[in-house]
Tab-separated table of C-alpha atoms in Angstrom:
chain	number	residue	atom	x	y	z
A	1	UNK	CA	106.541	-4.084	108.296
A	2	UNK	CA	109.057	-6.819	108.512
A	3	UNK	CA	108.846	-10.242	109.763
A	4	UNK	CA	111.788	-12.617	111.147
A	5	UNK	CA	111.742	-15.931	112.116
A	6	UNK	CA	110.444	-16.632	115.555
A	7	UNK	CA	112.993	-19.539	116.014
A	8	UNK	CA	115.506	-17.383	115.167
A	9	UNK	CA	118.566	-17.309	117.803
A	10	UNK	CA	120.745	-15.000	116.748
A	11	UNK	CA	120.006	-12.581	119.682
A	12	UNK	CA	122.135	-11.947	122.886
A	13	UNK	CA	121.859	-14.150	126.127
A	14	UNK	CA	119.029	-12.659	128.443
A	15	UNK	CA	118.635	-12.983	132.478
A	16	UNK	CA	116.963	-16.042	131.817
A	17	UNK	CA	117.814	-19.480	130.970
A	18	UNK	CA	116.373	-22.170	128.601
A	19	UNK	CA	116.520	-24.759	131.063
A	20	UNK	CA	114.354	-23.030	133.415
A	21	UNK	CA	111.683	-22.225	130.856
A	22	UNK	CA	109.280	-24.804	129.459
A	23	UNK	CA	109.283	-25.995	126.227
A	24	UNK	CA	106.962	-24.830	124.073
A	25	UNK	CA	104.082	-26.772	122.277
A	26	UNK	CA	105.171	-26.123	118.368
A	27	UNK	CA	102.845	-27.489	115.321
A	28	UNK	CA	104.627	-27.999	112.619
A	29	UNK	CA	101.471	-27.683	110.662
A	30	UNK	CA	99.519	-24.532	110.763
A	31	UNK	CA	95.833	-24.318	109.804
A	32	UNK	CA	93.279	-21.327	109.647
A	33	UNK	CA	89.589	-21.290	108.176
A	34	UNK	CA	90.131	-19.189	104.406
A	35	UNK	CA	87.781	-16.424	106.259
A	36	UNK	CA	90.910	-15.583	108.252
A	37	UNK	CA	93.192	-16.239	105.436
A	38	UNK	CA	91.400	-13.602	103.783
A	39	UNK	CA	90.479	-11.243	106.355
A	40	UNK	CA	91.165	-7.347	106.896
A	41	UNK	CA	93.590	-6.424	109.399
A	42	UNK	CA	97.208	-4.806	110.397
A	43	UNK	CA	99.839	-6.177	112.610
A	44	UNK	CA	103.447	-4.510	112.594
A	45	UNK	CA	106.679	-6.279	113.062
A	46	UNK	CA	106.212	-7.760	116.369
A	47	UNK	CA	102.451	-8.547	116.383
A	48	UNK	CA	103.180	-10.547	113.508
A	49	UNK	CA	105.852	-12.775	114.959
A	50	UNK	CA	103.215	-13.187	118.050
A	51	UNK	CA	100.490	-14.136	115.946
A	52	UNK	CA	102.706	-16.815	113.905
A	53	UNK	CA	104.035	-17.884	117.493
A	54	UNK	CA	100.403	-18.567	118.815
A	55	UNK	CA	98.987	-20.330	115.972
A	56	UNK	CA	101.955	-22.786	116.104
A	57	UNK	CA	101.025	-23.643	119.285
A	58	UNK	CA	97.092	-24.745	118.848
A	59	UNK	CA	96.771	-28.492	118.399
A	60	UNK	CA	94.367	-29.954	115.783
A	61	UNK	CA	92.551	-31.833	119.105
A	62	UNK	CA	92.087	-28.464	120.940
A	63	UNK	CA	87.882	-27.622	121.372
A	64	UNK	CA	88.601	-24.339	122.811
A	65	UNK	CA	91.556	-21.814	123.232
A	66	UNK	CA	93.709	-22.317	126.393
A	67	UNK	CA	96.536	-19.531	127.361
A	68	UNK	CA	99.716	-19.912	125.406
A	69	UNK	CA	103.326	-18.933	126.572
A	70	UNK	CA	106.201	-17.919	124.199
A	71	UNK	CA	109.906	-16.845	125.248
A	72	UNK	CA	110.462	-13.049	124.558
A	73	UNK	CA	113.143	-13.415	122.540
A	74	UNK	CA	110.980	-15.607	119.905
A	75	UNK	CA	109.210	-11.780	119.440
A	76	UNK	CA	112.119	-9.692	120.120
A	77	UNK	CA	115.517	-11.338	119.391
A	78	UNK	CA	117.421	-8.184	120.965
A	79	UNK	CA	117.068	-9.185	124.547
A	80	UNK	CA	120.164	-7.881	125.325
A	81	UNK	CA	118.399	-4.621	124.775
A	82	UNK	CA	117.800	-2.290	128.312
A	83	UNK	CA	114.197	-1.633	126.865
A	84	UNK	CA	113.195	-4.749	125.653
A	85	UNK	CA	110.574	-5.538	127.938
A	86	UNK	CA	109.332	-1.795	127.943
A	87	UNK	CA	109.047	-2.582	123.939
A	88	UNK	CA	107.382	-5.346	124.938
A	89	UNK	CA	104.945	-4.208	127.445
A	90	UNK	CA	104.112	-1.399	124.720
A	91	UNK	CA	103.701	-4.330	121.758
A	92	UNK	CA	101.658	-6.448	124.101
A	93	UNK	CA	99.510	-3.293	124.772
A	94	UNK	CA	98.777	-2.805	120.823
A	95	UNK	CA	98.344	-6.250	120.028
A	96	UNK	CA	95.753	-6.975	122.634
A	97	UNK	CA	93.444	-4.159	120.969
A	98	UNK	CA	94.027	-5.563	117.368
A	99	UNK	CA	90.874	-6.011	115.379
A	100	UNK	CA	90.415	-7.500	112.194
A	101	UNK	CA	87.634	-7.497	109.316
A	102	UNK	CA	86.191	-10.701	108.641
A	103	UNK	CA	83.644	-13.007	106.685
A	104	UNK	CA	80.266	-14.556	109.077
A	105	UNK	CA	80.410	-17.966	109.195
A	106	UNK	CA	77.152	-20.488	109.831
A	107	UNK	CA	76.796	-22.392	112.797
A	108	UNK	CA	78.506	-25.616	110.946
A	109	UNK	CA	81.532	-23.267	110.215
A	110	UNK	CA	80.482	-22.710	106.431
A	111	UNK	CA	80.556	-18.888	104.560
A	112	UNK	CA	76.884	-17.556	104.170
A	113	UNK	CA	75.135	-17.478	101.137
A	114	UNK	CA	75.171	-13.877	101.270
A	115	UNK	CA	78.712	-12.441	102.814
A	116	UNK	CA	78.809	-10.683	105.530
A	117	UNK	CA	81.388	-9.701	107.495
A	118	UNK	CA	82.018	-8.175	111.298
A	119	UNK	CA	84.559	-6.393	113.169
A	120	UNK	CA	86.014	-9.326	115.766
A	121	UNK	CA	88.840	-8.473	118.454
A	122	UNK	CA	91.866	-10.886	117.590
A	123	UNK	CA	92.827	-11.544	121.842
A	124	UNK	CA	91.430	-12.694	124.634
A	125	UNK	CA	94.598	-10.465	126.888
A	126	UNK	CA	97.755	-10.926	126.269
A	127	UNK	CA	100.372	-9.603	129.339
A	128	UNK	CA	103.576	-9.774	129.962
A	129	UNK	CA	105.354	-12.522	133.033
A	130	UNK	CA	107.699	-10.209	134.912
A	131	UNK	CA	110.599	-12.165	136.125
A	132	UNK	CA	109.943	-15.305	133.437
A	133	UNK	CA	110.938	-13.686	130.529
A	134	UNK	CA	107.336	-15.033	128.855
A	135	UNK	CA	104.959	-13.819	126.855
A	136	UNK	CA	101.090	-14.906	127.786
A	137	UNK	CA	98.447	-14.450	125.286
A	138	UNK	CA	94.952	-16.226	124.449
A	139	UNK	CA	93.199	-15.709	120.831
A	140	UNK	CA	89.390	-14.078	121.680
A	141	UNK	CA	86.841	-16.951	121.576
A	142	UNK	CA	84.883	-15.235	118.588
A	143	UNK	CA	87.674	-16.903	116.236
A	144	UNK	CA	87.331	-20.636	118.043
A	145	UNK	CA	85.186	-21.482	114.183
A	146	UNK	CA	88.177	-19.974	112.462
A	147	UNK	CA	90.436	-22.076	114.013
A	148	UNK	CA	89.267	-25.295	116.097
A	149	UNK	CA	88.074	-28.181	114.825
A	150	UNK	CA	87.983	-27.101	111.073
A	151	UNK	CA	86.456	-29.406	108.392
A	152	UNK	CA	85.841	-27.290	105.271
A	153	UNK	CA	87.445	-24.300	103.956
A	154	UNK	CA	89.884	-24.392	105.566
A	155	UNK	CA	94.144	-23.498	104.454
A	156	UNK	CA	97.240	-25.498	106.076
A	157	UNK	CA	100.604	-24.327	105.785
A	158	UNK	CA	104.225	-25.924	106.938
A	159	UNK	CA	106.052	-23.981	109.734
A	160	UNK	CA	109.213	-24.814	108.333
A	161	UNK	CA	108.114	-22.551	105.006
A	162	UNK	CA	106.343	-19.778	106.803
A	163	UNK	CA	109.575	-19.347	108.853
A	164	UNK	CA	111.544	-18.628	105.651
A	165	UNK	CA	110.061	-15.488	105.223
A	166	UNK	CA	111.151	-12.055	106.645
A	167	UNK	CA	108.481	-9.962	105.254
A	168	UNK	CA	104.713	-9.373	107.570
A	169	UNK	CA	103.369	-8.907	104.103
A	170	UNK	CA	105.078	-11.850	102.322
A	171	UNK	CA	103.322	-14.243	105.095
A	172	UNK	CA	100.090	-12.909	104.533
A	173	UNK	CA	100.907	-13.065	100.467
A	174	UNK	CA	102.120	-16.899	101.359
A	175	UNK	CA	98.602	-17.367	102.472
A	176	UNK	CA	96.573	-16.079	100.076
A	177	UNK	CA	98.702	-18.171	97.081
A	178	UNK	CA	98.410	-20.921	99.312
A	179	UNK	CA	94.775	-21.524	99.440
A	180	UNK	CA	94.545	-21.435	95.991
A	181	UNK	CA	97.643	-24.496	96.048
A	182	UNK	CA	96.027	-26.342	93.940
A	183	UNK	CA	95.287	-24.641	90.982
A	184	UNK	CA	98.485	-22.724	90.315
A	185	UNK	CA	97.072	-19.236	90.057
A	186	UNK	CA	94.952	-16.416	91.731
A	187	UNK	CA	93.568	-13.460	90.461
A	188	UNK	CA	92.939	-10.446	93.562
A	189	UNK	CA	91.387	-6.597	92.807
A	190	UNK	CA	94.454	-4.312	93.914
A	191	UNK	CA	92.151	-2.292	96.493
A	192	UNK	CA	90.925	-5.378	97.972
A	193	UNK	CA	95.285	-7.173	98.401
A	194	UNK	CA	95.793	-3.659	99.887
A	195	UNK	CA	92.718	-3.928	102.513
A	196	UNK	CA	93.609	-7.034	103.232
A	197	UNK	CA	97.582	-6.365	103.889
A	198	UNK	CA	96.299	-4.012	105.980
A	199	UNK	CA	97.714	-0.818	103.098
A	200	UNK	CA	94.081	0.382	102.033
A	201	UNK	CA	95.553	3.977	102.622
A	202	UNK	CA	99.261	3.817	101.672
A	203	UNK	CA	101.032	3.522	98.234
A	204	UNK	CA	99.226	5.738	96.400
A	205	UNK	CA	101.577	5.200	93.834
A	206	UNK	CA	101.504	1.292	92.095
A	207	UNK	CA	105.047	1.406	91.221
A	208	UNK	CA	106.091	1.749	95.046
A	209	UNK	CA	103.589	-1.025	96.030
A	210	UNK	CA	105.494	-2.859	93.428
A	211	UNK	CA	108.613	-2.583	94.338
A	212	UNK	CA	107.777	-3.168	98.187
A	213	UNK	CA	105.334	-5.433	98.159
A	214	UNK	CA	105.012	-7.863	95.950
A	215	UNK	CA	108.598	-8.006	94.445
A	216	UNK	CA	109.736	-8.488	97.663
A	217	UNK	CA	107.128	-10.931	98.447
A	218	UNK	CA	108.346	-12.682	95.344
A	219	UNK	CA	111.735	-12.845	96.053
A	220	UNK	CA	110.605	-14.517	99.384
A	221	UNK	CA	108.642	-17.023	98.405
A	222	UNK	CA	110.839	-18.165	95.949
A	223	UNK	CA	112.446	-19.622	98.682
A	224	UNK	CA	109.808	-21.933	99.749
A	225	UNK	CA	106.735	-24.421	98.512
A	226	UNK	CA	105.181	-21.640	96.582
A	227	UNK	CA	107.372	-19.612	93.823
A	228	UNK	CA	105.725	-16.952	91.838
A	229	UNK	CA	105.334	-14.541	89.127
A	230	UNK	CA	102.668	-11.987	88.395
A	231	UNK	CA	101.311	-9.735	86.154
A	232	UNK	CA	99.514	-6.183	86.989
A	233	UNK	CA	96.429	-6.234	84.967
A	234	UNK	CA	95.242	-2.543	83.782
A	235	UNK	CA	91.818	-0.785	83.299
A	236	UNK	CA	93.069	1.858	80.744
A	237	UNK	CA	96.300	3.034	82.673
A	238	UNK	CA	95.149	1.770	86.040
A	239	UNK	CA	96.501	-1.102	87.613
A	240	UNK	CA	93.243	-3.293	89.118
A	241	UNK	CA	94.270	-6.115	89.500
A	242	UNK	CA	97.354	-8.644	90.016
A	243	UNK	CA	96.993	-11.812	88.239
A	244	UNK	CA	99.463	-14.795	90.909
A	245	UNK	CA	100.813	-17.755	88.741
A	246	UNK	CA	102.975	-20.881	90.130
A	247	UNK	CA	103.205	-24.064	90.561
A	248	UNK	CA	100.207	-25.791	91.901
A	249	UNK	CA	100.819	-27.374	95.208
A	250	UNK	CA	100.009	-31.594	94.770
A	251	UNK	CA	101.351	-32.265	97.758
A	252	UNK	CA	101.165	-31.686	101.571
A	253	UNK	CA	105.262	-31.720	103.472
A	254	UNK	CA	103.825	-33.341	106.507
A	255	UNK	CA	103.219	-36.694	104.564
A	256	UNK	CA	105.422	-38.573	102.441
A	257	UNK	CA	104.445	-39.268	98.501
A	258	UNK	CA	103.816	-42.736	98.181
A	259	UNK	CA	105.918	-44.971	96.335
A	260	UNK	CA	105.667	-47.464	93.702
A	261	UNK	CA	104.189	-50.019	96.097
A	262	UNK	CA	100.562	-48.130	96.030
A	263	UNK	CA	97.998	-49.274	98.767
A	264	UNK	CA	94.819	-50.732	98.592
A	265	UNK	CA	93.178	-47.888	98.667
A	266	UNK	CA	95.296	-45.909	96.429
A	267	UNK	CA	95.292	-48.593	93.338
A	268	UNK	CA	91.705	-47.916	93.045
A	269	UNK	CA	91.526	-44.116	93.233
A	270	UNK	CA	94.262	-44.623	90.140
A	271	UNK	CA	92.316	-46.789	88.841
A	272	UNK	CA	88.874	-44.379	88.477
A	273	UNK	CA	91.075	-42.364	86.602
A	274	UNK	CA	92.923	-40.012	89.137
A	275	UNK	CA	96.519	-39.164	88.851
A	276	UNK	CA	99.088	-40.311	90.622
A	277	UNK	CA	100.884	-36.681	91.790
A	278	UNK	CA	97.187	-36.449	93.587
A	279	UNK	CA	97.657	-38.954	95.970
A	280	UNK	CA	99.646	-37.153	98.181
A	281	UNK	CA	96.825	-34.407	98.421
A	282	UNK	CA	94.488	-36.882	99.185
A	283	UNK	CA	96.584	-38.327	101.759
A	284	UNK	CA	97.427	-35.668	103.342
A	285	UNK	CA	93.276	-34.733	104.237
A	286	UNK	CA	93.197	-38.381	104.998
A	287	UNK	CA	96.308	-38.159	107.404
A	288	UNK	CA	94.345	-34.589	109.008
A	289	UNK	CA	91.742	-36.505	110.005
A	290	UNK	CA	89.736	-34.475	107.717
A	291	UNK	CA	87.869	-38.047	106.522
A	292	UNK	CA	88.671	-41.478	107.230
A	293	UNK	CA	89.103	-44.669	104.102
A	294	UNK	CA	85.981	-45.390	104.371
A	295	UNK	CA	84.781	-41.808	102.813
A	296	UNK	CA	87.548	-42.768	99.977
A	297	UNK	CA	85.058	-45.686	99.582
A	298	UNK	CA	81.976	-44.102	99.575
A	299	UNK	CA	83.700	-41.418	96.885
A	300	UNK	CA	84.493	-44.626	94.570
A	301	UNK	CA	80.979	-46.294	94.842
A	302	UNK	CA	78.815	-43.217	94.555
A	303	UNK	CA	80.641	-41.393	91.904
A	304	UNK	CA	81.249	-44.820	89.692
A	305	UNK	CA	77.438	-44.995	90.164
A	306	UNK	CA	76.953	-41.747	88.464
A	307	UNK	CA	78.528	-42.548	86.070
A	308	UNK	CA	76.841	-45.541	85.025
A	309	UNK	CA	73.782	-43.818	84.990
A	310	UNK	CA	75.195	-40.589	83.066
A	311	UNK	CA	75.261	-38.292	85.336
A	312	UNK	CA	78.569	-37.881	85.390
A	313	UNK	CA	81.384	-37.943	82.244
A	314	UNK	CA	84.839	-37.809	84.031
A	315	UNK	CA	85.174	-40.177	86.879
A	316	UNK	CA	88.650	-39.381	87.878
A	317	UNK	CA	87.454	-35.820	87.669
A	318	UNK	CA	84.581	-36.154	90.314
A	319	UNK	CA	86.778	-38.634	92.774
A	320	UNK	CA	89.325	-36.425	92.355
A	321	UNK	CA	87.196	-32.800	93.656
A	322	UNK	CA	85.127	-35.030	95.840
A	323	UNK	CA	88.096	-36.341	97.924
A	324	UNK	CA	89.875	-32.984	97.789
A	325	UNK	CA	87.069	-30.664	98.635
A	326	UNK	CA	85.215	-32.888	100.474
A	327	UNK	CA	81.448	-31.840	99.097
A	328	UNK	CA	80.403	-35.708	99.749
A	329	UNK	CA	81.057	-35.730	103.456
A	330	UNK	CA	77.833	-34.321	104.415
A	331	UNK	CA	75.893	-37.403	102.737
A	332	UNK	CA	79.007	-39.911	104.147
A	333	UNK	CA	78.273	-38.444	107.290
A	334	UNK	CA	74.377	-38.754	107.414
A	335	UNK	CA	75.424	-42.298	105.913
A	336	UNK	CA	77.380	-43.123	109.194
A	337	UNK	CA	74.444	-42.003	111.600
A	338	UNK	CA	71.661	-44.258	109.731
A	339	UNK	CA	70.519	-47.078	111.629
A	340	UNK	CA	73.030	-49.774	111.755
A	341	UNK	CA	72.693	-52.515	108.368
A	342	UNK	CA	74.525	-55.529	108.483
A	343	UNK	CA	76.907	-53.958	106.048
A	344	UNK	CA	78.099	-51.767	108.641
A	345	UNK	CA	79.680	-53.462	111.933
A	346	UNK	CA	80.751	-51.921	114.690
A	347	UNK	CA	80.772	-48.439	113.048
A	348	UNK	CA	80.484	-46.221	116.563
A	349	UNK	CA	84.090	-47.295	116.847
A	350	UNK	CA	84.933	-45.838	113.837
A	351	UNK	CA	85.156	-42.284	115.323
A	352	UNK	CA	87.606	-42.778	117.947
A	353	UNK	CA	89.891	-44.893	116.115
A	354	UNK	CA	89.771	-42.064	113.651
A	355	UNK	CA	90.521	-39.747	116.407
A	356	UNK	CA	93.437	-41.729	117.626
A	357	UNK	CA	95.315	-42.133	114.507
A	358	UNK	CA	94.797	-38.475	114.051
A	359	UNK	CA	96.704	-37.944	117.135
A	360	UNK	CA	99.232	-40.225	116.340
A	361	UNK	CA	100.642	-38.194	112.290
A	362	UNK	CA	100.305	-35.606	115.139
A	363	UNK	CA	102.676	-37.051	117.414
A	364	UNK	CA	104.860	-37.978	114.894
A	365	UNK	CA	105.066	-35.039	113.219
A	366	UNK	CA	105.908	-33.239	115.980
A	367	UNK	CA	108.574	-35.550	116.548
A	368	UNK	CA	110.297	-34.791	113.272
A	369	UNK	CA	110.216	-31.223	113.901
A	370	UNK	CA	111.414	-31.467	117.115
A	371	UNK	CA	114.079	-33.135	115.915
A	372	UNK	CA	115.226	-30.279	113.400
A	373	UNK	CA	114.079	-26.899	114.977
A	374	UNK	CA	116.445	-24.752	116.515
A	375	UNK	CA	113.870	-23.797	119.281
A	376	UNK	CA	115.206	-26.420	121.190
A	377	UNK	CA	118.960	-26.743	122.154
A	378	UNK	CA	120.355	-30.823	123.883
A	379	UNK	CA	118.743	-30.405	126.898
A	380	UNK	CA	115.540	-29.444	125.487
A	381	UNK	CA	114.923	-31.581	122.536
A	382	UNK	CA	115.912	-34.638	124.749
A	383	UNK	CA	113.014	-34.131	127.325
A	384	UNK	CA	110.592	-32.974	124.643
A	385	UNK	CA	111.159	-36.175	122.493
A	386	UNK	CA	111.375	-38.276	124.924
A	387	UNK	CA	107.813	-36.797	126.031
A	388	UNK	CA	106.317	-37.200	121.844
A	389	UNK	CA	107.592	-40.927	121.641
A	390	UNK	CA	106.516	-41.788	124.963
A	391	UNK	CA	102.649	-40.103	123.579
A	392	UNK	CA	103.570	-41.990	120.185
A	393	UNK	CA	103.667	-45.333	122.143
A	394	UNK	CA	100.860	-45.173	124.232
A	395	UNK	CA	98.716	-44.181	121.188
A	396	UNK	CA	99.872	-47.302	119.171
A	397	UNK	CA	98.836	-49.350	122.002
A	398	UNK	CA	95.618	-47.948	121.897
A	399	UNK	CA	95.094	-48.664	118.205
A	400	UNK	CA	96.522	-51.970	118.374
A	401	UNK	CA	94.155	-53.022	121.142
C-alpha cells in the first residue's frame, strides 16, 4: 500500500477548475478515540488518502457527521488520466463496503471493563459527483463516539506531519507511536501490529515485514514529530514482539510553548512541582477544550490536599497525570453541577464561554494553516481567510461581551 499526500499538486490540470469548486473545510488538527487508533482494518492506496481527507474535515464542534466533499485529484493526483473517474467509481465502490474491527465503548465513550469488540461498517455512502469533479462521502454513524465530541482516550495528530508520510502503513504506525507520545516507547505482539495494519495473512517471513514495514515506516517518520528506532524481541528464534522507542512528545504543534513570562496559572502548576517542558501538554488539552482553568484549580487544591494528609508522596507527579489524563474531571464535573455556593458565581456561564474560546484556537488555527497549505492557490486562500478572520472577530466579540 502506499500513501501520498492529499494536498499534493503535482498532477495534470483536469476539466475542472479551482475557482468553481468550494473550498474545503481542512483541520489542521486531527483527533480519533485510541479504539480507532487501534482498530483492525485494511484500506489500499486510495481509501487511505480518502479516509485522511475526511477526518480533516470534521470540526471539534460537530455533534453528528454531515456529508463531506473532497476534489478528485486530492485521491487521485493523475487526473489527466482517461480512467480516472472509472478508478474512482471502482475505489468509491470498495471503500463504501470497508469494515473494520474494533473495541465497545460505554455509553460515556469509555473502553469496557471487559473488551469487546464488533465488526462496524466505516461509511455511511460515499458516490461519486459526475460533472463536479467531487468526491461525496459520510463516515457510518456507529463511529460518531469514536470521533465527536471526545473527552477521554482519545489521540490528536498535526496534519502538517501526517501529510509527510507516503506510506498507508507508516500513517497507521504514526498513530499507534503517537498515542503513546508521552512516554517515549511502545511495546506491540507482532500478530496483533500485523492485524491491525491490516497484514494478519501476509509476510510470512519477519525479515520481509522488516524491510517493508517498519524500516520504511522508520525512515518516514523520521521526518516528522515522532522519530524512531526498534528492536524485534524473540521467543527462542521467533520474533513476537517489536519493542518502539523515541522521543516522548511534551508538546502539542497547534499551541505555542510558553515563554519565560509564565501565567498565573502556569507559575503554580511549576510550583507543585511539575516541569516546565509539561506545560505545553497541558496547554494544549486546555486550548482543546478538553477542561477549562478552573479544573487546573481544582487539580492544585485537591491533590495539595492529599498530600497533606499522606495520601499522596509526589505532588508534581499527581498534578502532572491528573491534568494530562484527566482522571479528576469526573469529580470537577459533578463539582460544577452541585447546587450553587457562594464560592461559585455565575458558573452556568462557564460552559459557553468555554465553548467559545474553543472555537476561537479553532479559528485561529485554521487560519495559520490556511495560510501555508498548498490546497489553496490566491484566489482561494483570500476568500477562505477572509471567511476564518471574519469567524475570529465575531467570536472575540462574543467573549469580550
Amino acid at each position: 500500500m502506499f500513501f501520498v499526500n492529499i494536498f499534493d499538486h503535482s498532477y495534470q490540470q483536469s476539466s475542472f477548475t479551482l475557482d468553481t469548486i468550494p473550498t474545503p473545510a481542512v483541520n489542521p488538527l486531527v483527533v480519533q478515540h485510541n479504539a480507532l487508533v487501534n482498530a483492525k482494518f485494511d484500506l489500499n492506496t486510495h481509501e487511505a488518502r480518502l479516509f485522511l481527507g475526511l477526518l480533516a474535515r470534521l470540526q471539534r464542534t460537530d455533534t453528528a457527521f454531515s456529508k463531506c466533499q473532497l476534489l478528485v485529484r486530492e485521491i487521485v493526483p493523475n487526473t489527466g488520466s482517461n480512467n480516472v473517474y472509472d478508478q474512482v467509481r471502482r475505489m468509491l465502490k470498495d471503500f463504501a463496503s470497508r469494515t473494520l474491527t474494533i473495541e465497545k465503548l460505554s455509553s460515556d465513550g469509555r473502553p469496557l471493563k471487559k473488551p469487546s469488540f464488533t465488526v462496524i461498517p466505516l461509511l455511511a455512502y460515499a458516490t461519486y459527483l459526475e460533472g463536479e469533479g467531487m468526491i461525496e462521502a459520510q463516515f457510518n454513524d456507529l463511529l460518531l463516539p469514536y470521533l465527536l465530541e471526545l473527552r477521554d482516550n482519545f489521540t490528536k495528530a498535526q496534519l502538517t506531519e501526517l501529510l509527510k508520510l507516503k506510506s498507508a502503513n507508516s500513517y497507521r504506525i504514526y498513530w499507534l507511536l503517537r498515542e503513546y507520545a508521552a512516554f517515549g516507547k511502545r511495546t506491540i505482539r507482532l500478530d496483533e501490529l500485523k492485524a491491525i495494519l491490516g497484514l494478519d495473512q501476509e509476510y510470512d517471513r519477519f525479515n520481509n515485514f522488516r524491510a517493508r514495514i517498519l524500516d520504511r515506516a522508520q525512515a518516514e517518520l523520521a521526518a516528522t514529530d515522532l522519530p524512531f528506532t526498534y528492536e524485534a524481541i524473540k521467543q527462542g528464534r521467533e520474533v513476537t514482539e517489536i519493542k518502539f522507542s523515541f522521543k516522548p512528545v511534551t508538546a502539542n504543534q497547534t499551541v505555542a510553548a510558553p515563554g519565560s513570562n509564565h501565567s498565573e496559572w502556569e507559575a503554580a502548576v511549576l510550583a507543585s512541582g511539575v516541569s516546565a517542558t509539561s506545560l505545553p501538554l497541558i496547554q494544549a488539552r486546555l486550548t482543546a477544550g478538553d477542561y477549562d482553568l478552573g479544573y487546573v484549580r481544582y487539580v492544585l487544591d485537591t491533590v495539595k490536599g492529599q498530600v497533606q494528609i499522606g495520601k499522596i508522596k509526589k505532588e508534581g507527579g499527581a498534578v502532572f497525570k491528573a491534568l494530562t489524563d484527566g482522571y479528576l474531571l469526573p469529580d470537577y464535573q459533578q463539582k460544577l453541577t452541585a447546587p450553587v455556593s457562594k464560592k461559585k458565581p455565575n458558573l452556568s456561564a462557564n460552559p459557553q464561554r468555554k465553548k467559545l474560546l474553543s472555537e476561537l484556537e479553532d479559528a485561529r488555527n485554521s487560519l495559520r494553516f490556511i495560510q501555508t497549505a498548498v490546497i489553496y492557490n490566491d484566489d482561494t486562500r483570500a476568500v477562505a481567510t477572509a471567511e476564518v478572520q471574519a469567524k475570529i472577530d465575531q467570536l472575540e466579540k462574543q467573549i469580550a461581551a
